[in-house]
Coordinates of N, CA and C and ligand atoms in Angstrom, one line a residue:
M1 N 318.1 107.3 88.9 CA 318.4 106.1 88.1 C 319.8 106.3 87.4
S2 N 320.6 105.2 87.4 CA 321.9 105.3 86.8 C 321.7 105.4 85.3
T3 N 322.7 106.1 84.6 CA 322.6 106.2 83.1 C 323.8 105.4 82.5
F4 N 323.5 104.7 81.5 CA 324.5 103.9 80.8 C 324.4 104.1 79.3
T5 N 325.5 104.0 78.6 CA 325.4 104.0 77.2 C 324.7 102.8 76.7
S6 N 324.2 102.8 75.4 CA 323.5 101.7 74.9 C 324.4 100.5 74.8
E7 N 325.7 100.7 74.4 CA 326.6 99.6 74.3 C 326.9 99.0 75.7
E8 N 327.0 99.8 76.7 CA 327.2 99.3 78.1 C 326.0 98.5 78.5
K9 N 324.8 99.0 78.2 CA 323.5 98.3 78.6 C 323.5 96.9 77.9
E10 N 323.8 96.9 76.6 CA 323.7 95.6 75.8 C 324.7 94.6 76.4
A11 N 325.9 95.1 76.8 CA 326.9 94.2 77.3 C 326.4 93.6 78.7
M12 N 325.8 94.5 79.5 CA 325.2 94.0 80.8 C 324.1 93.0 80.6
K13 N 323.2 93.3 79.6 CA 322.1 92.3 79.3 C 322.7 91.0 79.0
A14 N 323.7 90.9 78.1 CA 324.3 89.7 77.7 C 324.9 89.0 78.9
E15 N 325.6 89.7 79.8 CA 326.3 89.2 80.9 C 325.2 88.5 81.9
A16 N 324.2 89.2 82.2 CA 323.1 88.7 83.1 C 322.4 87.5 82.5
G17 N 322.0 87.7 81.2 CA 321.3 86.6 80.5 C 322.0 85.3 80.5
I18 N 323.3 85.4 80.3 CA 324.2 84.2 80.2 C 324.4 83.6 81.6
A19 N 324.7 84.5 82.6 CA 325.0 84.1 83.9 C 323.9 83.3 84.5
A20 N 322.6 83.6 84.2 CA 321.5 83.0 84.8 C 321.4 81.5 84.4
C21 N 322.0 81.2 83.3 CA 322.0 79.8 82.8 C 322.7 78.8 83.7
A22 N 323.5 79.3 84.7 CA 324.1 78.5 85.6 C 323.1 77.7 86.5
F23 N 321.9 78.3 86.6 CA 320.8 77.6 87.4 C 320.2 76.5 86.7
V24 N 320.5 76.3 85.4 CA 319.8 75.3 84.5 C 320.6 74.1 84.4
S25 N 320.0 72.9 84.6 CA 320.8 71.6 84.4 C 319.9 70.6 83.7
S26 N 320.5 69.6 83.2 CA 319.7 68.6 82.4 C 318.6 68.0 83.2
G27 N 317.5 67.7 82.5 CA 316.3 67.1 83.1 C 315.3 68.2 83.5
M28 N 315.7 69.5 83.5 CA 314.7 70.5 83.9 C 313.7 70.9 82.9
Q29 N 312.5 71.2 83.4 CA 311.5 71.9 82.6 C 311.5 73.3 83.1
I30 N 311.7 74.2 82.1 CA 311.9 75.6 82.5 C 310.9 76.6 81.8
G31 N 310.6 77.7 82.5 CA 309.8 78.8 81.9 C 310.8 79.7 81.2
I32 N 310.5 80.2 80.0 CA 311.4 81.0 79.3 C 310.7 82.4 79.1
G33 N 311.3 83.4 79.7 CA 310.7 84.7 79.7 C 310.9 85.4 78.4
T34 N 310.6 86.7 78.4 CA 310.5 87.5 77.2 C 311.4 88.8 77.3
G35 N 312.0 89.2 76.3 CA 312.7 90.5 76.3 C 314.1 90.4 75.8
S36 N 314.8 91.6 75.7 CA 316.1 91.7 75.1 C 317.2 91.1 76.0
T37 N 316.9 90.9 77.3 CA 317.9 90.3 78.2 C 317.8 88.8 78.2
V38 N 316.6 88.3 78.2 CA 316.3 86.9 78.2 C 316.8 86.3 76.8
K39 N 316.8 87.2 75.8 CA 317.3 86.7 74.5 C 318.7 86.0 74.6
Y40 N 319.5 86.6 75.5 CA 320.9 86.1 75.6 C 320.8 84.8 76.4
T41 N 319.8 84.6 77.3 CA 319.6 83.3 78.0 C 319.3 82.2 77.0
I42 N 318.4 82.6 76.1 CA 317.9 81.6 75.1 C 319.1 81.2 74.2
L43 N 319.9 82.2 73.8 CA 321.0 81.9 72.9 C 322.0 81.0 73.6
E44 N 322.2 81.3 74.9 CA 323.2 80.4 75.7 C 322.7 79.0 75.9
L45 N 321.4 78.9 76.2 CA 320.8 77.6 76.3 C 320.9 76.8 75.0
G46 N 320.7 77.4 73.9 CA 320.8 76.8 72.6 C 322.2 76.3 72.4
R47 N 323.2 77.2 72.8 CA 324.6 76.8 72.6 C 324.9 75.5 73.5
R48 N 324.4 75.5 74.7 CA 324.7 74.4 75.6 C 324.0 73.1 75.1
I49 N 322.8 73.2 74.5 CA 322.2 72.1 73.9 C 323.0 71.5 72.8
R50 N 323.5 72.4 72.0 CA 324.3 71.9 70.8 C 325.7 71.4 71.2
E51 N 326.4 72.2 72.1 CA 327.8 71.9 72.4 C 328.0 71.0 73.6
E52 N 327.0 71.0 74.5 CA 327.3 70.3 75.8 C 326.3 69.2 76.0
G53 N 325.3 69.0 75.1 CA 324.3 68.0 75.3 C 323.3 68.3 76.4
L54 N 323.1 69.5 76.8 CA 322.1 69.9 77.8 C 320.7 69.4 77.3
E55 N 320.0 68.7 78.2 CA 318.7 68.2 77.9 C 317.7 68.9 78.8
I56 N 316.9 69.8 78.2 CA 315.9 70.6 78.9 C 314.7 70.7 77.9
S57 N 313.6 71.1 78.5 CA 312.4 71.5 77.7 C 311.8 72.8 78.4
G58 N 311.0 73.5 77.6 CA 310.6 74.8 78.2 C 309.2 75.2 77.7
I59 N 308.6 76.1 78.5 CA 307.4 76.8 78.1 C 307.7 78.2 77.8
P60 N 307.4 78.8 76.7 CA 307.7 80.2 76.4 C 306.6 81.1 76.9
T61 N 307.0 82.4 77.1 CA 306.0 83.3 77.7 C 305.5 84.3 76.6
S62 N 305.9 84.1 75.3 CA 305.4 84.9 74.3 C 305.7 84.2 72.9
D63 N 305.0 84.7 71.9 CA 305.2 84.1 70.6 C 306.6 84.4 70.1
A64 N 307.2 85.5 70.4 CA 308.6 85.9 70.0 C 309.6 84.9 70.7
T65 N 309.4 84.7 72.0 CA 310.3 83.7 72.7 C 310.1 82.3 72.2
E66 N 308.9 81.9 71.8 CA 308.7 80.6 71.3 C 309.5 80.4 70.0
K67 N 309.4 81.4 69.1 CA 310.1 81.4 67.8 C 311.6 81.3 68.0
L68 N 312.2 82.1 68.9 CA 313.6 82.1 69.1 C 314.1 80.8 69.7
S69 N 313.3 80.3 70.7 CA 313.6 79.1 71.4 C 313.6 77.9 70.4
I70 N 312.6 77.8 69.5 CA 312.6 76.7 68.5 C 313.8 76.9 67.6
E71 N 314.1 78.1 67.2 CA 315.3 78.3 66.3 C 316.6 77.8 67.0
Q72 N 316.6 77.9 68.3 CA 317.8 77.5 69.1 C 317.8 76.1 69.5
G73 N 316.7 75.4 69.1 CA 316.7 73.9 69.3 C 316.2 73.5 70.7
I74 N 315.5 74.4 71.4 CA 315.0 74.1 72.8 C 313.7 73.4 72.6
P75 N 313.5 72.2 73.0 CA 312.2 71.5 72.9 C 311.1 72.3 73.7
M76 N 309.9 72.4 73.1 CA 308.9 73.2 73.7 C 307.8 72.2 74.3
L77 N 307.3 72.7 75.5 CA 306.3 71.9 76.2 C 305.0 72.7 76.0
D78 N 303.8 72.1 76.3 CA 302.6 72.8 76.4 C 301.9 72.4 77.7
W79 N 300.9 73.2 78.1 CA 300.3 73.1 79.4 C 299.5 71.8 79.5
E80 N 299.1 71.2 78.4 CA 298.4 69.9 78.4 C 299.3 68.9 79.1
N81 N 300.6 69.0 78.8 CA 301.5 67.9 79.2 C 302.4 68.4 80.4
C82 N 302.2 69.5 81.0 CA 303.1 70.0 82.0 C 302.3 70.8 83.0
N83 N 302.5 70.4 84.3 CA 301.8 71.1 85.4 C 302.7 71.8 86.3
H84 N 304.0 71.7 86.1 CA 304.9 72.4 87.0 C 306.3 72.6 86.3
L85 N 306.9 73.8 86.5 CA 308.2 74.1 85.9 C 309.2 74.2 87.1
D86 N 310.4 73.7 86.8 CA 311.4 73.8 87.8 C 311.8 75.2 88.2
L87 N 311.9 76.0 87.2 CA 312.2 77.5 87.4 C 311.9 78.3 86.1
V88 N 311.8 79.6 86.3 CA 311.6 80.4 85.1 C 312.7 81.5 85.2
I89 N 313.3 81.8 84.0 CA 314.2 82.9 83.9 C 313.5 84.0 83.1
D90 N 313.4 85.2 83.6 CA 312.7 86.3 82.9 C 313.3 87.6 83.2
G91 N 313.0 88.6 82.4 CA 313.5 90.0 82.6 C 312.6 90.8 83.5
A92 N 312.9 92.0 83.7 CA 312.1 92.9 84.5 C 312.3 94.4 84.0
D93 N 311.3 95.2 84.2 CA 311.5 96.6 83.8 C 312.0 97.4 85.0
E94 N 311.7 97.0 86.2 CA 312.2 97.5 87.5 C 312.1 96.5 88.6
F95 N 313.1 96.5 89.5 CA 312.9 95.7 90.7 C 313.3 96.6 91.9
D96 N 312.6 96.3 93.1 CA 312.9 97.1 94.3 C 313.7 96.3 95.3
P97 N 314.0 96.8 96.4 CA 314.9 96.1 97.4 C 314.3 94.8 97.9
N98 N 312.9 94.6 97.8 CA 312.3 93.4 98.2 C 312.1 92.4 97.1
L99 N 312.7 92.8 95.9 CA 312.6 92.0 94.7 C 311.1 91.9 94.2
H100 N 310.3 92.9 94.5 CA 309.0 93.1 93.8 C 309.4 93.7 92.5
L101 N 308.6 93.4 91.4 CA 308.9 93.8 90.1 C 307.8 94.6 89.4
I102 N 308.3 95.4 88.4 CA 307.4 95.8 87.3 C 307.8 95.1 86.1
K103 N 306.9 94.4 85.4 CA 307.1 93.7 84.2 C 306.0 94.1 83.2
G104 N 306.3 93.7 81.9 CA 305.3 93.9 80.9 C 305.6 94.9 79.9
G105 N 306.9 95.5 80.0 CA 307.3 96.4 79.0 C 307.2 95.9 77.6
G106 N 307.4 94.6 77.5 CA 307.3 93.9 76.2 C 306.0 93.3 75.9
G107 N 305.0 93.5 76.9 CA 303.6 93.2 76.6 C 303.3 91.7 77.0
A108 N 304.2 91.0 77.6 CA 304.0 89.5 77.8 C 303.5 89.2 79.2
L109 N 303.1 90.2 80.0 CA 302.9 90.1 81.4 C 302.0 89.0 81.8
L110 N 300.9 88.7 81.1 CA 299.9 87.7 81.5 C 300.6 86.3 81.4
R111 N 301.2 86.0 80.3 CA 301.8 84.7 80.1 C 303.0 84.6 81.1
E112 N 303.7 85.7 81.3 CA 304.8 85.7 82.2 C 304.3 85.4 83.7
K113 N 303.2 85.9 84.0 CA 302.7 85.6 85.4 C 302.2 84.2 85.5
I114 N 301.5 83.7 84.5 CA 301.1 82.3 84.6 C 302.3 81.4 84.7
V115 N 303.3 81.6 84.0 CA 304.5 80.8 84.0 C 305.2 81.0 85.4
A116 N 305.3 82.2 85.8 CA 306.0 82.5 87.1 C 305.3 81.7 88.3
E117 N 304.0 81.8 88.3 CA 303.2 81.2 89.3 C 303.3 79.6 89.3
S118 N 303.7 79.1 88.1 CA 303.8 77.7 88.0 C 305.2 77.1 88.1
S119 N 306.1 78.0 88.6 CA 307.5 77.6 88.6 C 308.0 77.5 90.1
G120 N 308.9 76.6 90.2 CA 309.5 76.4 91.6 C 310.5 77.5 92.0
G121 N 310.7 78.4 91.2 CA 311.6 79.5 91.5 C 311.7 80.5 90.3
M122 N 311.9 81.8 90.6 CA 312.0 82.8 89.5 C 313.3 83.5 89.6
I123 N 314.1 83.4 88.5 CA 315.3 84.2 88.4 C 315.1 85.3 87.4
V124 N 315.4 86.5 87.9 CA 315.3 87.7 87.1 C 316.6 88.1 86.5
V125 N 316.7 88.4 85.3 CA 317.9 88.9 84.6 C 317.7 90.4 84.3
A126 N 318.7 91.1 84.8 CA 318.5 92.6 84.7 C 319.8 93.3 84.7
D127 N 319.9 94.4 84.0 CA 321.0 95.3 84.1 C 320.8 96.3 85.2
A128 N 321.8 97.0 85.5 CA 321.8 97.9 86.7 C 320.8 99.0 86.6
S129 N 320.4 99.4 85.4 CA 319.4 100.5 85.2 C 318.0 100.1 85.7
K130 N 317.8 98.8 86.0 CA 316.5 98.3 86.4 C 316.3 98.4 88.0
R131 N 317.3 98.7 88.7 CA 317.3 98.7 90.1 C 316.8 100.0 90.6
V132 N 315.7 100.0 91.4 CA 315.1 101.2 92.0 C 314.8 101.1 93.5
D133 N 314.6 102.2 94.1 CA 314.2 102.1 95.6 C 312.7 101.9 95.7
V134 N 312.0 102.6 94.8 CA 310.5 102.5 94.9 C 310.0 102.4 93.4
L135 N 309.2 101.4 93.2 CA 308.7 101.1 91.9 C 307.8 102.2 91.3
G136 N 307.8 102.4 90.0 CA 306.8 103.2 89.4 C 307.3 104.3 88.4
A137 N 308.6 104.5 88.4 CA 309.1 105.5 87.3 C 308.8 104.9 85.9
F138 N 308.9 103.5 85.8 CA 308.5 102.9 84.6 C 307.0 102.7 84.6
A139 N 306.4 103.2 83.5 CA 304.9 103.1 83.5 C 304.4 101.7 83.7
L140 N 303.5 101.5 84.6 CA 303.0 100.1 84.9 C 302.1 99.6 83.8
P141 N 302.5 98.5 83.2 CA 301.6 97.9 82.1 C 300.5 97.1 82.8
I142 N 299.3 97.4 82.2 CA 298.1 96.7 82.7 C 297.3 96.1 81.5
E143 N 297.2 94.8 81.4 CA 296.5 94.2 80.3 C 295.0 94.1 80.6
V144 N 294.2 94.6 79.7 CA 292.8 94.7 80.0 C 292.0 94.0 78.9
N145 N 290.7 93.7 79.2 CA 289.8 93.1 78.3 C 289.4 94.2 77.3
P146 N 289.3 93.8 76.0 CA 288.9 94.9 75.0 C 287.5 95.4 75.3
Y147 N 286.6 94.6 75.9 CA 285.3 95.1 76.2 C 285.3 96.3 77.2
G148 N 284.8 97.4 76.9 CA 284.7 98.5 77.8 C 286.1 99.0 78.4
W149 N 287.1 98.9 77.6 CA 288.5 99.3 78.1 C 288.5 100.7 78.5
E150 N 287.7 101.5 77.8 CA 287.7 103.0 78.2 C 287.2 103.2 79.6
Q151 N 286.2 102.4 80.1 CA 285.7 102.5 81.4 C 286.7 101.9 82.4
T152 N 287.4 100.8 82.0 CA 288.4 100.2 82.9 C 289.5 101.2 83.1
K153 N 289.9 102.0 82.0 CA 290.9 103.0 82.1 C 290.5 104.1 83.1
R154 N 289.2 104.5 83.0 CA 288.8 105.6 84.0 C 289.0 105.1 85.4
R155 N 288.6 103.8 85.6 CA 288.7 103.3 87.0 C 290.2 103.2 87.5
I156 N 291.1 102.9 86.5 CA 292.5 102.8 86.9 C 293.0 104.3 87.2
E157 N 292.5 105.2 86.4 CA 292.8 106.6 86.6 C 292.5 107.1 88.0
S158 N 291.4 106.5 88.5 CA 290.9 107.0 89.8 C 291.9 106.6 90.9
I159 N 292.9 105.7 90.7 CA 293.9 105.4 91.7 C 295.3 105.6 91.2
C160 N 295.4 106.2 90.0 CA 296.8 106.4 89.5 C 297.0 108.0 89.5
P161 N 298.0 108.5 90.1 CA 298.2 109.9 90.1 C 298.6 110.6 88.8
G162 N 299.1 109.8 87.9 CA 299.5 110.3 86.6 C 298.6 109.8 85.5
P163 N 298.9 110.1 84.2 CA 298.1 109.7 83.1 C 298.1 108.1 82.9
V164 N 297.1 107.6 82.3 CA 297.0 106.2 82.0 C 296.8 106.2 80.4
E165 N 297.7 105.6 79.7 CA 297.7 105.7 78.3 C 297.5 104.3 77.6
L166 N 296.7 104.3 76.6 CA 296.5 103.1 75.7 C 297.8 103.0 74.9
R167 N 298.4 101.7 75.0 CA 299.6 101.5 74.3 C 299.4 101.4 72.8
G168 N 299.2 102.5 72.1 CA 299.0 102.5 70.6 C 297.7 102.0 70.2
P169 N 297.1 102.7 69.2 CA 295.7 102.4 68.8 C 295.5 100.9 68.3
D170 N 296.6 100.3 67.8 CA 296.5 99.0 67.2 C 297.2 97.9 68.0
Y171 N 297.8 98.3 69.1 CA 298.6 97.4 69.8 C 297.7 96.3 70.6
L172 N 298.0 95.1 70.4 CA 297.3 94.0 71.1 C 298.4 93.0 71.6
T173 N 298.2 92.4 72.7 CA 299.1 91.4 73.2 C 298.9 90.1 72.4
D174 N 299.8 89.1 72.7 CA 299.6 87.8 72.1 C 298.3 87.2 72.4
N175 N 297.6 87.7 73.5 CA 296.3 87.2 73.9 C 295.2 88.0 73.3
G176 N 295.5 89.0 72.4 CA 294.5 89.8 71.8 C 293.9 90.9 72.7
N177 N 294.6 91.3 73.7 CA 294.1 92.3 74.6 C 294.9 93.6 74.5
P178 N 294.3 94.8 74.7 CA 295.0 96.0 74.8 C 295.8 96.1 76.1
I179 N 296.8 97.0 76.1 CA 297.6 97.3 77.3 C 297.4 98.8 77.7
L180 N 297.2 99.1 78.9 CA 297.2 100.5 79.4 C 298.4 100.7 80.2
D181 N 299.2 101.7 79.9 CA 300.4 102.0 80.7 C 300.1 103.1 81.7
A182 N 300.2 102.8 83.0 CA 299.8 103.7 84.0 C 301.0 104.4 84.7
H183 N 301.0 105.7 84.6 CA 302.2 106.5 85.0 C 302.0 106.9 86.5
F184 N 302.5 106.0 87.4 CA 302.4 106.2 88.8 C 303.5 107.2 89.3
G185 N 304.6 107.2 88.5 CA 305.8 107.8 89.1 C 306.4 106.9 90.2
P186 N 307.6 107.2 90.7 CA 308.2 106.4 91.7 C 307.5 106.5 93.1
S187 N 306.2 106.0 93.1 CA 305.4 106.2 94.3 C 304.7 104.9 94.8
I188 N 305.1 103.7 94.1 CA 304.4 102.5 94.5 C 305.1 101.9 95.7
S189 N 304.8 102.4 96.9 CA 305.5 102.0 98.1 C 304.9 100.7 98.7
D190 N 303.7 100.4 98.3 CA 303.1 99.2 98.8 C 302.6 98.4 97.5
P191 N 303.6 97.7 96.8 CA 303.2 97.1 95.6 C 302.2 95.9 95.8
V192 N 302.3 95.2 96.9 CA 301.4 94.1 97.2 C 299.9 94.6 97.2
Q193 N 299.7 95.7 97.9 CA 298.3 96.3 98.0 C 297.9 96.8 96.6
M194 N 298.9 97.5 95.9 CA 298.5 98.1 94.6 C 298.2 97.0 93.6
E195 N 298.9 95.9 93.7 CA 298.6 94.8 92.7 C 297.2 94.3 93.0
A196 N 296.8 94.1 94.3 CA 295.5 93.6 94.7 C 294.4 94.7 94.3
D197 N 294.7 95.9 94.5 CA 293.7 97.0 94.2 C 293.4 97.0 92.7
L198 N 294.4 96.9 91.9 CA 294.3 97.0 90.4 C 293.6 95.7 89.9
R199 N 294.0 94.6 90.4 CA 293.4 93.3 90.0 C 291.9 93.2 90.4
A200 N 291.5 94.0 91.3 CA 290.1 94.0 91.8 C 289.1 94.7 90.8
I201 N 289.7 95.5 89.9 CA 288.9 96.2 88.9 C 288.5 95.3 87.8
A202 N 287.2 95.2 87.6 CA 286.6 94.3 86.5 C 287.2 94.9 85.2
G203 N 287.6 94.0 84.3 CA 288.2 94.4 83.0 C 289.7 94.3 83.0
V204 N 290.3 94.3 84.2 CA 291.7 94.1 84.3 C 292.0 92.7 84.2
V205 N 292.8 92.3 83.2 CA 293.1 90.9 83.0 C 294.4 90.5 83.8
E206 N 295.4 91.4 83.8 CA 296.6 91.2 84.6 C 297.3 92.5 84.8
V207 N 298.1 92.5 85.9 CA 298.8 93.7 86.2 C 300.3 93.4 86.2
G208 N 301.1 94.3 85.7 CA 302.6 94.1 85.6 C 303.3 94.2 86.9
L209 N 302.6 94.2 88.0 CA 303.3 94.1 89.3 C 303.5 92.6 89.7
F210 N 304.7 92.2 89.9 CA 305.0 90.8 90.3 C 305.5 90.9 91.7
T211 N 304.7 90.6 92.7 CA 305.1 90.8 94.1 C 305.3 89.4 94.7
N212 N 306.3 89.3 95.5 CA 306.6 88.0 96.2 C 306.7 86.9 95.2
T213 N 307.3 87.1 94.1 CA 307.4 86.1 93.0 C 308.8 85.8 92.7
A214 N 309.7 86.8 92.6 CA 311.1 86.6 92.3 C 311.9 86.1 93.5
D215 N 312.8 85.2 93.2 CA 313.7 84.7 94.2 C 315.1 85.3 94.2
V216 N 315.6 85.4 93.0 CA 317.0 85.9 92.7 C 317.0 86.9 91.6
V217 N 317.8 87.9 91.7 CA 318.1 88.8 90.6 C 319.5 88.6 90.2
V218 N 319.7 88.3 88.9 CA 321.1 88.2 88.4 C 321.3 89.6 87.8
L219 N 322.1 90.4 88.5 CA 322.2 91.8 88.2 C 323.6 92.1 87.6
A220 N 323.6 92.5 86.3 CA 324.8 92.9 85.7 C 325.1 94.4 85.8
A221 N 326.3 94.7 86.3 CA 326.7 96.1 86.4 C 328.0 96.2 85.7
P222 N 328.5 97.4 85.5 CA 329.8 97.5 84.7 C 330.9 96.8 85.4
G223 N 330.9 96.6 86.7 CA 332.0 95.9 87.4 C 331.8 94.4 87.4
G224 N 330.7 93.9 86.9 CA 330.5 92.4 86.9 C 329.1 92.0 87.4
C225 N 328.9 90.7 87.5 CA 327.6 90.2 87.8 C 327.4 90.0 89.3
E226 N 326.2 90.4 89.8 CA 325.9 90.2 91.3 C 324.7 89.4 91.4
L227 N 324.6 88.5 92.4 CA 323.4 87.7 92.6 C 322.7 88.3 93.8
I228 N 321.5 88.8 93.7 CA 320.7 89.3 94.8 C 319.7 88.3 95.2
R229 N 319.7 87.7 96.3 CA 318.8 86.6 96.7 C 317.9 87.1 97.8
K230 N 316.6 86.8 97.7 CA 315.7 87.1 98.8 C 316.0 86.1 100.0
P231 N 315.9 86.5 101.2 CA 316.2 85.6 102.3 C 315.4 84.3 102.2
T232 N 314.2 84.4 101.6 CA 313.3 83.2 101.5 C 313.5 82.5 100.2
A233 N 314.5 82.8 99.4 CA 314.7 82.3 98.0 C 314.6 80.8 98.0
R234 N 313.8 80.3 97.0 CA 313.6 78.9 96.8 C 314.8 78.3 96.0
L235 N 315.6 79.1 95.4 CA 316.7 78.6 94.6 C 318.1 78.9 95.2
Ligands
LIG1 C1 308.1 91.6 78.8 C2 308.9 91.9 80.1 C3 310.4 92.0 79.9 O1 310.9 90.9 80.7 C4 310.8 93.3 80.5 O2 310.1 94.3 79.7 C5 312.3 93.5 80.4 O3 312.7 93.4 79.0 P1 314.2 93.8 78.6 O4 315.0 92.7 79.1 O5 314.1 93.9 77.1 O6 314.6 95.1 79.2 O7 308.4 92.0 81.1 O8 306.8 91.6 79.0

């Protein structure tokens, strides 16, 4: 994995987060992801609303995103009144050459997946440190039901080569569930099958593998921004 200074990383996050806003135009209903890269997307959308009269509305993927979006003047939708989003812009912890993702470092994976599956396209904003050949160096977040989480953990351990750790004794997602971080190492060569295998374990609420979901990665590197599009991209 490439190494960057924290200043370089922050500049790349801002670059990618802002560049992704080129996909957004008036009249759209959008999904708004979570994390320190999407933060710049939200700030830029707020600026365009104030300065350019952009008219959009959005569904947030976390309480933190909802708060920042409201502060920025982005009108919020709820699922009662919305059954489809034009697109979602979200971050990722890793992406591979097929644009399969690991997400959930910020704990919002369940809402992020509901939003991604309801969107007409998914744009991922990432800095160059997120690009990998094989997923798994970043510990895979798995949201589990509180009931019997210890047993769910043992079952995940039976298919994970490394340790599976509870994310802090008091950590709960916005949905009130614990997260288990599974240390696969860079070994998830078939993420589609792994996602299915993990989701088949009772007690697993959602897995941070997002396979065949992303269409485009807006990748910021020190030299500038690059768009990586899947051949079948919807956007
Ligand atoms: C939150 C996520 C984030 O999108 C992911 O962790 C990337 O975050 P950041 O942009 O801060 O690196 O999946 O659940």
